[in-house]
XYZ file of C-alpha atoms in Angstrom:
606
model
C 1.855 1.879 36.178
C 3.525 3.099 39.338
C 5.700 0.923 41.421
C 3.029 0.826 44.174
C 0.542 -0.527 41.733
C 3.000 -3.037 40.489
C 3.700 -4.151 44.100
C -0.043 -4.662 44.717
C -0.327 -6.862 41.516
C 2.678 -8.967 42.334
C 0.938 -11.584 44.443
C -1.839 -12.090 41.891
C 0.774 -12.636 39.260
C 2.568 -15.203 41.378
C -0.733 -16.985 42.032
C -1.430 -17.136 38.349
C 1.964 -18.404 37.557
C 2.061 -21.099 40.212
C -0.963 -22.789 38.467
C 1.267 -23.395 35.344
C 4.553 -24.608 36.781
C 5.629 -28.094 35.876
C 4.386 -30.784 38.189
C 7.996 -31.696 39.104
C 9.280 -28.931 41.364
C 12.243 -27.199 39.737
C 15.484 -26.154 41.499
C 14.610 -22.465 41.031
C 11.776 -20.286 39.622
C 12.722 -17.231 37.691
C 10.394 -14.164 37.084
C 11.132 -11.923 34.212
C 7.924 -9.924 34.284
C 7.897 -7.180 36.793
C 11.064 -6.874 38.992
C 13.539 -9.685 38.186
C 13.199 -12.367 40.907
C 14.623 -15.688 41.514
C 13.071 -18.202 44.134
C 14.421 -21.525 45.317
C 12.187 -24.598 45.709
C 11.168 -23.200 49.246
C 10.025 -19.989 47.833
C 13.079 -18.223 49.436
C 14.435 -15.146 47.418
C 17.852 -15.990 46.009
C 18.042 -13.228 43.533
C 21.688 -12.006 43.099
C 22.343 -8.484 44.399
C 24.378 -7.182 41.388
C 22.277 -5.800 38.489
C 24.695 -7.273 35.966
C 24.569 -10.720 37.588
C 20.664 -10.404 37.203
C 21.181 -9.233 33.587
C 23.295 -12.359 32.833
C 20.588 -14.650 34.144
C 17.871 -12.768 32.352
C 19.764 -13.001 29.003
C 20.436 -16.623 29.477
C 16.787 -17.360 30.313
C 15.554 -16.035 26.941
C 18.644 -17.350 24.903
C 18.330 -20.358 22.530
C 18.871 -23.452 24.853
C 19.724 -21.081 27.609
C 23.333 -20.536 26.451
C 25.468 -17.555 25.459
C 29.126 -17.254 24.801
C 31.395 -15.385 27.142
C 32.290 -12.993 24.267
C 28.548 -12.160 23.653
C 27.880 -11.575 27.392
C 30.945 -9.229 27.724
C 29.908 -7.272 24.694
C 26.425 -6.706 26.094
C 27.399 -5.905 29.714
C 30.897 -4.341 29.463
C 31.024 -2.989 25.991
C 33.188 -0.001 27.057
C 35.806 -2.067 28.865
C 39.009 -3.622 27.733
C 38.810 -7.187 27.141
C 40.735 -8.255 30.302
C 38.714 -6.022 32.418
C 35.537 -7.261 31.000
C 36.619 -10.876 31.455
C 37.307 -10.189 35.047
C 34.000 -8.516 35.567
C 32.139 -11.381 34.045
C 34.006 -13.857 36.306
C 32.978 -11.779 39.369
C 29.341 -11.650 38.255
C 29.335 -15.356 37.855
C 30.770 -15.761 41.369
C 28.067 -13.448 42.574
C 25.404 -15.737 41.005
C 26.904 -18.793 42.604
C 26.998 -17.168 45.969
C 23.384 -16.187 45.826
C 22.322 -19.811 44.565
C 24.463 -21.537 47.091
C 24.285 -25.461 47.070
C 22.078 -25.547 43.922
C 24.289 -23.492 41.830
C 25.904 -26.362 40.035
C 22.573 -27.791 39.298
C 21.470 -24.403 37.604
C 24.279 -22.752 35.923
C 27.375 -24.126 34.071
C 30.296 -22.160 32.549
C 33.388 -23.261 30.675
C 36.034 -21.164 29.059
C 33.874 -20.353 26.084
C 30.062 -20.539 27.113
C 27.739 -19.760 30.013
C 24.616 -21.832 30.254
C 21.481 -22.490 32.433
C 20.153 -25.943 32.980
C 16.798 -25.216 31.581
C 15.347 -28.482 32.967
C 16.127 -27.170 36.486
C 14.385 -23.799 36.056
C 10.811 -22.727 35.622
C 10.692 -19.248 33.948
C 7.388 -17.222 34.000
C 7.785 -15.946 30.386
C 8.260 -19.454 28.921
C 5.562 -21.006 31.259
C 3.196 -18.341 30.069
C 3.742 -19.379 26.429
C 2.547 -22.815 27.186
C -0.577 -23.445 24.873
C -2.148 -25.671 27.425
C -2.126 -22.990 30.310
C -5.512 -22.114 31.899
C -6.257 -18.758 33.451
C -9.420 -17.650 35.225
C -10.444 -14.055 34.741
C -8.734 -12.615 37.883
C -5.499 -14.432 36.907
C -5.587 -13.123 33.281
C -6.372 -9.608 34.449
C -3.444 -9.702 36.886
C -0.806 -10.582 34.324
C 1.485 -7.619 33.588
C 2.389 -7.305 29.858
C 5.804 -6.767 28.350
C 6.135 -3.096 29.099
C 7.183 -4.402 32.620
C 9.491 -7.062 31.163
C 12.648 -6.890 33.411
C 11.240 -3.770 35.136
C 14.038 -1.667 36.628
C 16.868 -3.668 35.257
C 19.018 -0.868 34.034
C 22.815 -1.599 33.879
C 23.899 1.552 32.028
C 25.550 -0.121 29.099
C 24.367 0.960 25.634
C 24.668 -2.538 24.300
C 22.461 -3.922 27.049
C 20.051 -1.100 26.877
C 19.517 -1.861 23.005
C 18.955 -5.637 23.872
C 16.546 -4.749 26.547
C 14.448 -2.379 24.240
C 14.384 -5.042 21.497
C 13.396 -7.744 23.988
C 10.596 -5.727 25.534
C 9.152 -5.160 22.069
C 9.325 -8.766 21.270
C 7.787 -9.922 24.501
C 4.888 -7.359 23.937
C 4.101 -9.089 20.772
C 4.372 -12.555 22.348
C 2.050 -11.531 25.052
C -0.566 -10.182 22.787
C -0.308 -12.963 20.163
C -0.514 -15.589 22.977
C -3.726 -13.912 24.017
C -2.800 -13.610 27.647
C -4.945 -10.574 27.953
C -8.540 -10.353 26.989
C -9.361 -8.442 23.674
C -6.926 -5.633 23.413
C -9.316 -3.585 21.433
C -13.019 -3.855 20.732
C -13.604 -5.908 17.703
C -16.716 -5.423 15.514
C -17.988 -7.418 12.640
C -18.218 -5.953 9.151
C -21.819 -4.863 8.366
C -21.136 -4.827 4.626
C -18.415 -4.360 2.310
C -16.414 -1.118 2.065
C -15.867 0.724 -1.303
C -13.251 -0.911 -3.318
C -11.332 2.114 -4.527
C -10.148 3.524 -1.168
C -13.004 5.794 -0.417
C -13.124 4.678 3.007
C -15.985 5.642 5.417
C -14.459 7.236 8.537
C -16.499 5.475 11.072
C -16.218 1.862 9.590
C -14.030 -0.662 11.338
C -12.286 -3.292 9.051
C -12.666 -7.035 9.549
C -10.549 -8.554 12.318
C -11.727 -12.181 12.318
C -9.018 -15.005 12.838
C -9.132 -15.976 9.275
C -7.999 -12.550 8.134
C -5.475 -12.025 10.868
C -1.872 -11.990 9.605
C -0.502 -14.277 12.356
C 2.839 -16.257 12.074
C 4.192 -18.839 14.462
C 8.021 -18.774 14.617
C 9.295 -22.182 15.657
C 12.509 -23.144 17.467
C 15.478 -23.400 15.225
C 17.074 -26.709 14.348
C 20.925 -27.189 14.576
C 22.655 -30.067 13.076
C 26.337 -30.208 13.863
C 28.353 -28.380 16.367
C 30.665 -25.349 16.829
C 30.532 -21.891 18.337
C 30.345 -20.164 15.056
C 27.002 -21.741 14.230
C 25.510 -21.102 17.448
C 26.344 -17.420 17.256
C 25.001 -17.195 13.625
C 21.775 -18.992 14.597
C 21.171 -16.561 17.582
C 21.769 -13.519 15.349
C 19.766 -14.676 12.426
C 16.794 -15.751 14.651
C 16.684 -12.318 16.416
C 16.906 -10.552 13.089
C 14.023 -12.660 11.635
C 11.782 -11.949 14.660
C 12.580 -8.163 14.553
C 12.151 -7.892 10.729
C 8.843 -9.522 10.869
C 7.520 -7.379 13.703
C 8.741 -4.145 12.156
C 6.627 -4.555 9.074
C 3.544 -3.311 11.054
C 1.007 -5.789 9.663
C 2.388 -9.011 10.831
C 1.993 -10.562 14.233
C 4.413 -13.155 15.528
C 3.844 -15.945 18.002
C 7.556 -16.489 18.878
C 7.943 -20.140 20.094
C 11.695 -20.226 19.343
C 12.738 -20.093 22.987
C 9.664 -21.860 24.482
C 11.165 -25.372 24.234
C 14.249 -27.299 23.063
C 13.143 -29.339 20.277
C 14.534 -32.651 19.225
C 15.893 -33.449 15.819
C 13.125 -36.196 15.498
C 10.252 -33.716 16.083
C 11.378 -30.628 14.387
C 7.945 -28.999 14.079
C 5.703 -28.049 17.007
C 2.528 -29.871 16.201
C -0.041 -27.319 17.502
C 0.604 -23.679 16.830
C -2.242 -21.191 17.378
C -5.252 -22.089 15.368
C -5.356 -18.685 13.776
C -1.822 -18.829 12.605
C -1.497 -18.943 8.919
C 2.302 -19.689 8.679
C 4.779 -21.654 10.727
C 8.350 -20.512 10.102
C 11.470 -22.485 11.039
C 15.239 -21.844 10.559
C 17.588 -24.811 10.178
C 21.352 -24.844 10.416
C 23.798 -27.523 9.147
C 27.393 -27.564 10.193
C 29.417 -29.816 8.024
C 33.203 -30.313 8.224
C 33.814 -27.369 5.937
C 30.494 -25.637 5.194
C 27.845 -23.807 7.193
C 24.321 -23.942 5.643
C 21.279 -22.015 6.705
C 17.729 -22.908 5.586
C 14.393 -21.130 6.124
C 11.075 -22.752 5.587
C 7.421 -21.836 5.572
C 4.874 -24.491 6.443
C 0.991 -24.524 6.512
C 0.241 -25.167 10.218
C -2.962 -27.058 9.439
C -1.812 -29.736 7.102
C 2.052 -29.522 7.484
C 2.688 -28.822 3.762
C 5.845 -26.955 2.753
C 4.904 -23.624 1.228
C 8.340 -22.037 0.638
C 12.006 -22.720 1.407
C 15.310 -21.179 0.540
C 18.801 -21.606 1.939
C 22.324 -19.961 1.948
C 25.790 -21.504 2.484
C 29.269 -20.490 3.273
C 32.553 -22.014 4.306
C 32.868 -22.418 8.032
C 36.119 -20.546 8.164
C 34.229 -17.686 6.424
C 31.503 -17.816 8.897
C 33.717 -16.670 11.710
C 34.762 -13.642 9.518
C 31.234 -12.849 7.935
C 29.066 -13.850 10.957
C 25.485 -13.926 9.937
C 25.934 -11.532 7.020
C 26.165 -14.333 4.547
C 22.502 -15.023 5.153
C 21.108 -11.460 5.551
C 19.472 -11.710 2.115
C 17.625 -14.846 3.343
C 16.030 -12.867 6.123
C 15.103 -9.959 3.813
C 13.663 -12.310 1.190
C 11.646 -14.177 3.773
C 9.946 -11.006 5.011
C 9.009 -10.163 1.333
C 7.653 -13.632 0.700
C 5.608 -13.470 3.996
C 3.895 -10.215 2.882
C 3.259 -11.527 -0.546
C 1.789 -14.710 0.868
C -0.780 -12.689 2.927
C -1.570 -10.199 0.118
C -2.122 -13.182 -2.317
C -4.108 -15.044 0.384
C -6.449 -12.215 0.907
C -6.162 -10.374 -2.346
C -5.204 -6.793 -2.765
C -8.796 -5.249 -2.419
C -9.306 -7.093 1.025
C -5.876 -5.986 2.187
C -6.804 -2.347 1.202
C -10.239 -2.778 2.831
C -8.424 -3.823 5.984
C -6.234 -0.775 5.841
C -3.084 -2.997 5.708
C 0.178 -1.005 5.515
C 1.441 -3.663 3.093
C -1.334 -2.691 0.675
C -0.449 0.868 0.888
C 3.211 0.155 0.273
C 2.471 -2.066 -2.656
C 0.560 0.779 -4.276
C 3.101 3.319 -3.379
C 5.868 1.604 -5.217
C 3.814 1.454 -8.349
C 4.839 5.285 -8.577
C 1.939 6.514 -10.623
C -0.115 9.463 -9.528
C -3.242 7.386 -9.057
C -1.452 4.632 -7.095
C 0.091 7.194 -4.745
C -3.344 8.708 -4.179
C -4.669 5.343 -3.447
C -1.785 4.505 -1.040
C -2.280 7.790 0.828
C -5.987 7.016 1.283
C -5.238 3.545 2.841
C -2.570 5.226 5.101
C -5.093 7.921 6.180
C -7.618 5.176 7.074
C -4.943 3.051 8.874
C -3.948 6.240 10.897
C -7.502 6.728 12.076
C -7.589 3.138 13.396
C -4.114 2.819 14.583
C -1.762 5.812 14.809
C 1.345 3.661 14.544
C 5.046 4.576 13.925
C 5.109 2.498 10.686
C 1.973 4.214 9.243
C 3.405 7.818 10.158
C 6.732 6.856 8.700
C 5.174 5.495 5.322
C 3.050 8.537 5.061
C 6.090 10.809 5.440
C 7.921 8.667 2.892
C 5.110 8.901 0.443
C 5.457 12.626 0.342
C 9.013 12.334 -1.116
C 7.601 10.705 -4.063
C 5.089 13.394 -4.516
C 7.931 16.032 -4.450
C 10.438 14.030 -6.476
C 8.139 13.139 -9.259
C 6.541 16.597 -9.283
C 3.123 15.171 -8.813
C 2.319 18.013 -6.396
C 2.837 21.786 -6.955
C 1.736 22.651 -3.387
C 5.394 21.503 -2.221
C 5.317 23.538 0.961
C 2.106 21.839 2.081
C 3.415 18.394 1.140
C 6.934 19.063 2.988
C 5.040 20.228 6.036
C 2.872 17.096 6.116
C 6.020 15.004 5.717
C 7.784 16.856 8.476
C 4.657 16.222 10.849
C 4.371 12.524 10.168
C 8.280 12.065 10.332
C 8.231 13.591 13.856
C 5.190 11.475 14.880
C 6.882 8.385 13.749
C 10.036 8.977 15.680
C 8.146 9.907 18.785
C 6.153 6.743 18.661
C 9.004 4.208 18.002
C 12.490 5.550 17.352
C 13.882 1.945 17.864
C 12.080 0.513 14.875
C 14.754 0.045 12.156
C 12.241 0.549 9.320
C 10.781 3.668 10.829
C 14.206 5.137 11.362
C 15.048 4.379 7.626
C 11.972 5.966 6.122
C 12.279 9.055 8.419
C 16.025 9.359 7.624
C 15.239 9.524 3.878
C 12.724 12.275 4.509
C 15.209 14.359 6.297
C 17.856 13.586 3.633
C 15.764 14.094 0.578
C 13.524 16.893 1.542
C 15.547 18.830 4.246
C 19.116 18.018 3.320
C 19.985 17.252 6.944
C 22.475 14.664 6.114
C 24.104 14.400 9.489
C 20.932 13.742 11.238
C 19.728 11.242 8.582
C 23.053 9.509 8.578
C 22.713 8.921 12.390
C 19.238 7.329 11.829
C 20.485 5.119 9.100
C 23.267 3.954 11.185
C 21.132 3.207 14.029
C 18.652 1.348 11.727
C 21.370 -0.779 10.307
C 22.934 -1.596 13.548
C 19.544 -2.744 14.807
C 18.816 -4.676 11.780
C 21.185 -5.079 8.858
C 18.680 -6.991 6.756
C 16.521 -3.920 5.996
C 17.215 -3.608 2.244
C 15.600 -0.211 2.061
C 17.941 1.182 4.664
C 21.059 0.202 2.486
C 19.275 1.551 -0.683
C 18.361 4.846 0.803
C 21.547 5.283 2.657
C 23.234 4.855 -0.609
C 21.312 7.724 -2.006
C 22.350 9.961 0.905
C 25.965 9.321 0.215
C 25.394 10.336 -3.524
C 23.597 13.532 -2.365
C 26.462 14.273 0.051
C 29.175 13.927 -2.678
C 30.331 10.315 -2.080
C 29.238 8.588 -5.198
C 31.747 5.618 -5.024
C 30.613 4.708 -1.566
C 26.928 5.270 -2.685
C 27.500 2.745 -5.613
C 28.993 0.194 -3.349
C 25.972 0.427 -0.948
C 23.611 0.335 -3.846
C 25.129 -2.926 -5.130
C 24.652 -4.477 -1.648
C 21.026 -3.395 -1.546
C 20.394 -5.036 -4.898
C 21.933 -8.146 -3.660
C 19.725 -8.297 -0.465
C 16.673 -7.334 -2.568
C 17.358 -9.498 -5.638
C 14.003 -11.333 -5.125
C 12.011 -8.338 -3.768
C 8.929 -7.145 -5.544
C 10.404 -3.769 -5.576
C 13.866 -4.804 -6.869
C 13.484 -2.321 -9.658
C 13.495 0.444 -7.073
C 16.888 -0.880 -5.790
C 17.978 -1.067 -9.317
C 16.937 2.542 -9.849
C 19.213 3.681 -6.932
C 22.038 1.520 -8.408
C 21.448 3.364 -11.746
C 21.510 6.771 -10.114
C 24.558 6.194 -7.958
C 26.447 4.662 -10.855
C 25.713 7.631 -13.022
C 26.943 10.050 -10.144
C 30.099 7.989 -9.972
C 30.603 8.022 -13.766
C 30.067 4.221 -14.139
C 27.680 4.699 -17.141
C 27.490 1.194 -18.408
C 26.397 0.020 -14.890
C 23.947 2.932 -14.766
C 22.436 1.819 -18.190
C 22.401 -1.850 -17.103
C 20.683 -1.126 -13.941
C 18.381 1.362 -15.567
C 17.210 -0.828 -18.169
C 16.408 -3.612 -15.770
C 14.398 -1.348 -13.693
C 12.680 0.389 -16.556
C 11.289 -3.070 -17.741
C 9.133 -3.052 -14.562
C 8.317 0.804 -14.448
C 8.622 2.121 -17.966
C 7.200 5.564 -17.117
C 9.375 6.202 -13.831
C 10.871 9.630 -14.616
C 13.816 9.110 -12.222
C 14.973 6.183 -14.306
C 14.444 7.964 -17.628
C 16.599 11.028 -16.457
C 19.508 8.765 -15.603
C 19.248 6.921 -18.861
C 19.160 10.117 -20.876
C 22.335 11.397 -18.998
C 24.358 8.169 -19.129
C 23.718 7.348 -22.802
C 24.723 11.031 -23.643
C 27.955 10.670 -21.701
C 28.746 7.550 -23.750
C 28.120 9.363 -26.945
C 24.941 7.267 -27.653
C 22.854 10.294 -28.585
C 20.166 8.419 -30.456
C 19.343 6.316 -27.544
C 19.513 9.473 -25.296
C 16.980 11.250 -27.439
C 14.653 8.224 -27.434
C 14.774 8.142 -23.564
C 14.289 12.042 -23.501
C 11.235 11.765 -25.637
C 9.813 9.301 -23.297
C 10.765 11.405 -20.327
C 9.060 14.645 -21.730
C 5.875 12.427 -22.350
C 5.774 11.692 -18.516
C 7.124 15.091 -17.384
C 6.402 17.642 -20.021
C 7.975 20.734 -18.291
C 11.178 18.893 -17.494
C 14.381 21.114 -17.611
C 17.591 21.707 -15.718
C 15.933 24.742 -13.904
C 12.912 22.540 -12.934
C 15.268 20.152 -11.156
C 16.880 22.893 -9.351
C 13.512 24.488 -8.337
C 12.238 20.974 -7.181
C 15.156 20.905 -4.769
C 16.653 17.779 -6.252
C 19.525 17.021 -3.781
C 23.158 16.553 -4.635
C 23.085 18.677 -7.813
C 25.949 20.952 -6.365
C 28.290 17.986 -5.828
C 30.618 16.649 -8.468
C 28.326 13.654 -9.082
C 25.357 15.955 -9.441
C 27.113 18.260 -11.855
C 28.198 15.181 -13.822
C 24.593 14.033 -13.950
C 23.483 17.487 -15.250
C 26.189 17.611 -17.852
C 24.877 14.443 -19.397
C 21.290 15.939 -19.508
C 22.533 19.011 -21.211
C 24.605 16.974 -23.758
C 21.329 15.120 -24.671
C 19.603 18.432 -25.269
C 17.607 18.981 -22.051
C 16.431 22.492 -21.994
C 18.144 24.574 -19.181
C 15.064 26.740 -18.515
């Protein structure tokens, strides 16, 4: 949409919003959709002139309880400046805001030596008002509303940290707008005429079911904080953002994020009326005792308020300042896995496959057999016809690495070209999605040996969302391929910690086994390999490692047993076959060590 079109639409948006302001006139009204604007009670424009002053107000408006620390604001807006200079710039920006607001400044914004806060009771914010479940729009007003691609339109402050924040917020608000149903139907919906074939033989013109009962919709409720302290507030903000981002990045899940819609009271911790189609309500709770900080995450049935799942993590408060939110990263990672499993079990795998869910494709993919990979690919092909999403392209590219690695396809050139095409499409559609960047990075690492490019994608993914277990796991493999087995083994251990309760934990244990073998830690390799093999007894990558590590330890009887099992799965396995398949890292010290173990065990060289 051009700026001219947006200007024409502005009055209609304003009219729509005026209908949902609180009855008591606020001190100011703040508009986050379209050009950032602040109006006083008389509709006079009091928007600060400085872009960074506007950015401060926007970031506070969507922050939990309207508050951020000075450190956080300086980091987002003056990340390249020295601390003293950044502090002076922040003070100048706050002065600019007070000048713009005039006599009402003290009623609207407060700042002390640690924090800057908005008085949310004195402000009406269009984004939060639009999330009011009791709102009423007529057709013209609904059509006039501009969705989140225009969230904070034109607010560019040329700081990489703010740019990243803005990209993430725009993605989050796009989902909020869609899920709150401010637009009419985003896509035509059609009822299922009859059931689809059950084995993935999808009919190309059939549209899957999209009724409310089958929608994978989650309501994210405001967090509860018990206790006080700056450390807990920063941890809460970081984890809440990671939770929202992690759920959205899956591709199947839709999130109604009410976390910033209201300031809940301790006596009323659950919002009583999430959307009727929501299947889960999720809430984080934080408890700050004299010496400990405890974080809990709970799933509730929105219809009858029953508790479905909960887990918690704790640390000493003194460690919270050092560790930040990382002590609870595994909690976020596990919650995403639990959410996906909830919906897969609720609908059943056949229904999920029938609806072309990415989660169903991923579940089959990690079973690792030839038939399951074929089934996964059919689901992804069907999904791409319905929704050419970045996640679907990334998963399709990732699937090709299994076909090459397990030698299930002898048309490797065609498979690699397909992986390259889907990887390129995925980045073009959404380079900022941490999961997408992770999967594409592995494709470039494993298939193309482009370690520098892949490392950049991994670093970007982990900076955006350090709770993506697969990112740590696959980045560990890159370090092994690049000749850094000790660092690889360390990353693999962390991935196993994050994914300890994951349904694909065996995959993370496989990486731990491979990296440990490359690092010469053969007892660890055997321990991790045995754990993974109990879940996937025919996984050839595991069997290769166990053959090599047992041989290095002089346990040739066990090495022979695993080699026999390996040859049953991969009859033509040899050292030459590994080289011809382009198995990465074989020319490094760790790779040569891996091959030496295979040769000791009697693996044919040709």
